[in-house]
């Protein structure tokens, strides 16, 4: 778990939200609603959606997409369609997806977020460093169990009484509606 308490994290990200304005600042903010809309407009995720989705997901990555392993296509489709329906992913399923998409939990987390931004947050080295105050070594960053703990932390923060203060500030500074999961992850990413 993070080294700071929930209240300390909220105090810190409220400061971050107060001093930043993100409107029209980057292609990440420009492309974000389109990526979300892509999966929102597809009732059922197909292999075509997966290939297109992971490809645009990697436009947000510092590395290129080298492998998409679709041998387990039936499992992958089941997992991602369950994610879209709101069924929480299991650790074993995260391992399957990670192996499928460049063996990257970071890339997988971004795809999960684009499919269901209300229950999944983006996970990367900057988020890890913000929460744990240590170097994000790959062997730590790429652990599905840690990602699931992160999702639980986000849910716990959303349930805190002063979360709404942060969320309103963040939504205002972004300039369009985002999910609470996205607001928290973006604040962690920006850090202080």
Short mmCIF file of C-alpha atoms in Angstrom, two decimals:
data_model
loop_
_atom_site.label_atom_id
_atom_site.label_comp_id
_atom_site.label_asym_id
_atom_site.label_seq_id
_atom_site.Cartn_x
_atom_site.Cartn_y
_atom_site.Cartn_z
CA UNK A 1 0.00 0.00 0.00
CA UNK A 2 1.07 3.62 -0.50
CA UNK A 3 3.24 5.25 2.11
CA UNK A 4 0.76 8.11 2.68
CA UNK A 5 -2.66 7.92 4.28
CA UNK A 6 -5.78 8.47 2.20
CA UNK A 7 -6.21 11.90 3.74
CA UNK A 8 -2.58 12.86 2.97
CA UNK A 9 -3.05 11.73 -0.64
CA UNK A 10 -6.27 13.72 -0.99
CA UNK A 11 -4.67 16.84 0.50
CA UNK A 12 -1.80 16.53 -1.96
CA UNK A 13 -3.96 16.00 -5.04
CA UNK A 14 -6.30 18.84 -4.06
CA UNK A 15 -3.21 21.09 -4.15
CA UNK A 16 -2.31 19.65 -7.55
CA UNK A 17 -5.82 20.24 -8.91
CA UNK A 18 -5.88 23.83 -7.61
CA UNK A 19 -2.67 24.89 -9.31
CA UNK A 20 -3.06 23.21 -12.70
CA UNK A 21 -5.15 23.97 -15.75
CA UNK A 22 -5.10 21.32 -18.44
CA UNK A 23 -7.44 22.75 -21.06
CA UNK A 24 -5.95 22.40 -24.55
CA UNK A 25 -2.55 21.40 -23.18
CA UNK A 26 -1.75 18.08 -24.79
CA UNK A 27 -2.69 15.48 -27.32
CA UNK A 28 -3.42 13.16 -24.38
CA UNK A 29 -6.28 15.37 -23.29
CA UNK A 30 -7.38 15.90 -26.88
CA UNK A 31 -7.40 12.20 -27.81
CA UNK A 32 -8.76 10.93 -24.50
CA UNK A 33 -12.52 11.46 -25.08
CA UNK A 34 -12.26 9.89 -28.55
CA UNK A 35 -10.61 6.76 -27.14
CA UNK A 36 -13.31 6.48 -24.48
CA UNK A 37 -16.04 7.03 -27.06
CA UNK A 38 -14.63 4.33 -29.33
CA UNK A 39 -15.30 1.59 -26.80
CA UNK A 40 -18.49 3.21 -25.54
CA UNK A 41 -19.91 2.96 -29.07
CA UNK A 42 -19.17 -0.77 -29.33
CA UNK A 43 -21.70 -2.83 -27.42
CA UNK A 44 -19.62 -5.99 -27.79
CA UNK A 45 -15.84 -5.97 -28.10
CA UNK A 46 -14.54 -7.91 -31.08
CA UNK A 47 -11.02 -8.91 -32.13
CA UNK A 48 -11.03 -5.93 -34.51
CA UNK A 49 -11.84 -3.60 -31.59
CA UNK A 50 -9.03 -5.16 -29.55
CA UNK A 51 -6.42 -4.70 -32.27
CA UNK A 52 -7.52 -1.11 -32.96
CA UNK A 53 -7.86 -0.33 -29.26
CA UNK A 54 -4.47 -1.63 -28.19
CA UNK A 55 -2.90 0.13 -31.17
CA UNK A 56 -4.27 3.55 -30.21
CA UNK A 57 -3.49 2.76 -26.57
CA UNK A 58 0.17 2.45 -27.52
CA UNK A 59 0.07 5.99 -28.92
CA UNK A 60 0.11 6.87 -25.20
CA UNK A 61 3.14 4.68 -24.50
CA UNK A 62 6.85 5.47 -24.70
CA UNK A 63 7.44 2.10 -26.42
CA UNK A 64 5.94 0.63 -29.56
CA UNK A 65 3.54 -2.28 -29.63
CA UNK A 66 5.69 -5.25 -30.59
CA UNK A 67 3.37 -8.17 -29.86
CA UNK A 68 -0.32 -8.90 -29.70
CA UNK A 69 -0.68 -12.53 -28.72
CA UNK A 70 -4.16 -13.65 -29.78
CA UNK A 71 -3.81 -17.43 -29.33
CA UNK A 72 -6.30 -17.20 -26.45
CA UNK A 73 -8.70 -14.99 -28.41
CA UNK A 74 -11.79 -16.51 -26.82
CA UNK A 75 -10.47 -15.85 -23.28
CA UNK A 76 -9.34 -12.35 -24.19
CA UNK A 77 -12.73 -11.47 -25.66
CA UNK A 78 -14.53 -12.90 -22.62
CA UNK A 79 -12.33 -10.95 -20.20
CA UNK A 80 -12.59 -7.63 -22.05
CA UNK A 81 -16.34 -7.94 -22.60
CA UNK A 82 -16.74 -8.67 -18.88
CA UNK A 83 -14.67 -5.57 -18.11
CA UNK A 84 -16.98 -3.55 -20.36
CA UNK A 85 -20.03 -4.99 -18.50
CA UNK A 86 -18.58 -3.93 -15.15
CA UNK A 87 -17.37 -7.32 -13.94
CA UNK A 88 -14.16 -6.76 -12.00
CA UNK A 89 -11.10 -8.46 -13.41
CA UNK A 90 -9.27 -11.19 -11.54
CA UNK A 91 -5.52 -11.38 -11.08
CA UNK A 92 -5.28 -14.46 -13.32
CA UNK A 93 -7.12 -12.58 -16.06
CA UNK A 94 -4.72 -9.65 -15.75
CA UNK A 95 -1.83 -12.04 -16.29
CA UNK A 96 -3.51 -13.28 -19.50
CA UNK A 97 -4.05 -9.74 -20.81
CA UNK A 98 -0.57 -8.63 -19.85
CA UNK A 99 0.94 -11.51 -21.80
CA UNK A 100 -1.36 -10.69 -24.73
CA UNK A 101 -0.37 -7.03 -24.99
CA UNK A 102 3.41 -6.65 -25.19
CA UNK A 103 3.74 -8.30 -21.77
CA UNK A 104 2.89 -4.89 -20.32
CA UNK A 105 0.60 -4.24 -17.38
CA UNK A 106 0.91 -0.51 -18.08
CA UNK A 107 -0.43 -0.93 -21.62
CA UNK A 108 -3.09 -3.33 -20.39
CA UNK A 109 -4.23 -0.87 -17.71
CA UNK A 110 -4.66 1.86 -20.31
CA UNK A 111 -6.76 -0.42 -22.52
CA UNK A 112 -8.89 -1.45 -19.52
CA UNK A 113 -9.43 2.21 -18.68
CA UNK A 114 -10.50 3.09 -22.22
CA UNK A 115 -12.97 0.19 -22.16
CA UNK A 116 -14.38 1.01 -18.69
CA UNK A 117 -13.19 4.34 -17.26
CA UNK A 118 -15.58 4.06 -14.31
CA UNK A 119 -13.82 1.02 -12.79
CA UNK A 120 -10.27 0.96 -14.15
CA UNK A 121 -7.47 3.48 -13.86
CA UNK A 122 -4.29 3.87 -15.83
CA UNK A 123 -1.22 2.52 -14.06
CA UNK A 124 2.30 3.60 -14.92
CA UNK A 125 5.69 4.42 -13.44
CA UNK A 126 4.77 8.01 -12.53
CA UNK A 127 1.65 6.88 -10.67
CA UNK A 128 3.69 4.23 -8.86
CA UNK A 129 6.36 6.76 -7.89
CA UNK A 130 3.75 9.24 -6.63
CA UNK A 131 2.05 6.65 -4.42
CA UNK A 132 5.04 4.66 -3.18
CA UNK A 133 7.83 7.27 -3.16
CA UNK A 134 10.30 4.84 -4.67
CA UNK A 135 11.73 3.90 -8.05
CA UNK A 136 9.23 2.01 -10.18
CA UNK A 137 11.31 -1.03 -10.95
CA UNK A 138 9.71 -3.16 -13.65
CA UNK A 139 9.41 -6.22 -11.40
CA UNK A 140 7.26 -4.16 -9.01
CA UNK A 141 5.35 -2.11 -11.56
CA UNK A 142 4.30 -5.12 -13.63
CA UNK A 143 2.61 -7.10 -10.82
CA UNK A 144 -1.14 -7.59 -11.40
CA UNK A 145 -1.78 -7.93 -7.64
CA UNK A 146 -0.34 -4.44 -7.11
CA UNK A 147 -2.57 -3.04 -9.85
CA UNK A 148 -5.62 -4.54 -8.14
CA UNK A 149 -4.54 -2.94 -4.84
CA UNK A 150 -4.24 0.36 -6.71
CA UNK A 151 -7.82 0.05 -7.99
CA UNK A 152 -8.99 -0.59 -4.43
CA UNK A 153 -7.05 2.46 -3.20
CA UNK A 154 -8.79 4.58 -5.83
CA UNK A 155 -12.19 3.29 -4.74
CA UNK A 156 -11.30 4.04 -1.11
CA UNK A 157 -10.26 7.60 -2.05
CA UNK A 158 -13.51 8.12 -3.95
CA UNK A 159 -15.39 7.08 -0.81
CA UNK A 160 -13.60 9.72 1.32
CA UNK A 161 -15.70 12.71 2.39
CA UNK A 162 -13.60 15.43 0.73
CA UNK A 163 -13.13 13.58 -2.57
CA UNK A 164 -15.82 15.76 -4.18
CA UNK A 165 -13.75 18.90 -3.58
CA UNK A 166 -10.87 17.37 -5.52
CA UNK A 167 -13.10 15.94 -8.24
CA UNK A 168 -14.84 19.26 -8.94
CA UNK A 169 -11.50 21.08 -9.13
CA UNK A 170 -10.03 18.47 -11.45
CA UNK A 171 -13.05 18.35 -13.77
CA UNK A 172 -13.06 22.13 -14.01
CA UNK A 173 -9.35 22.28 -14.85
CA UNK A 174 -9.67 19.54 -17.52
CA UNK A 175 -12.59 21.25 -19.21
CA UNK A 176 -14.73 18.18 -19.87
CA UNK A 177 -16.32 15.39 -17.86
CA UNK A 178 -14.02 12.58 -16.70
CA UNK A 179 -14.53 9.64 -14.38
CA UNK A 180 -13.34 9.77 -10.77
CA UNK A 181 -10.81 7.05 -11.65
CA UNK A 182 -9.34 9.23 -14.41
CA UNK A 183 -9.26 12.31 -12.18
CA UNK A 184 -7.27 10.50 -9.50
CA UNK A 185 -4.89 8.80 -11.91
CA UNK A 186 -4.19 12.06 -13.74
CA UNK A 187 -3.42 13.86 -10.48
CA UNK A 188 -1.08 11.03 -9.46
CA UNK A 189 0.56 11.20 -12.89
CA UNK A 190 1.13 14.95 -12.63
CA UNK A 191 2.37 14.69 -9.05
CA UNK A 192 4.06 17.51 -7.17
#
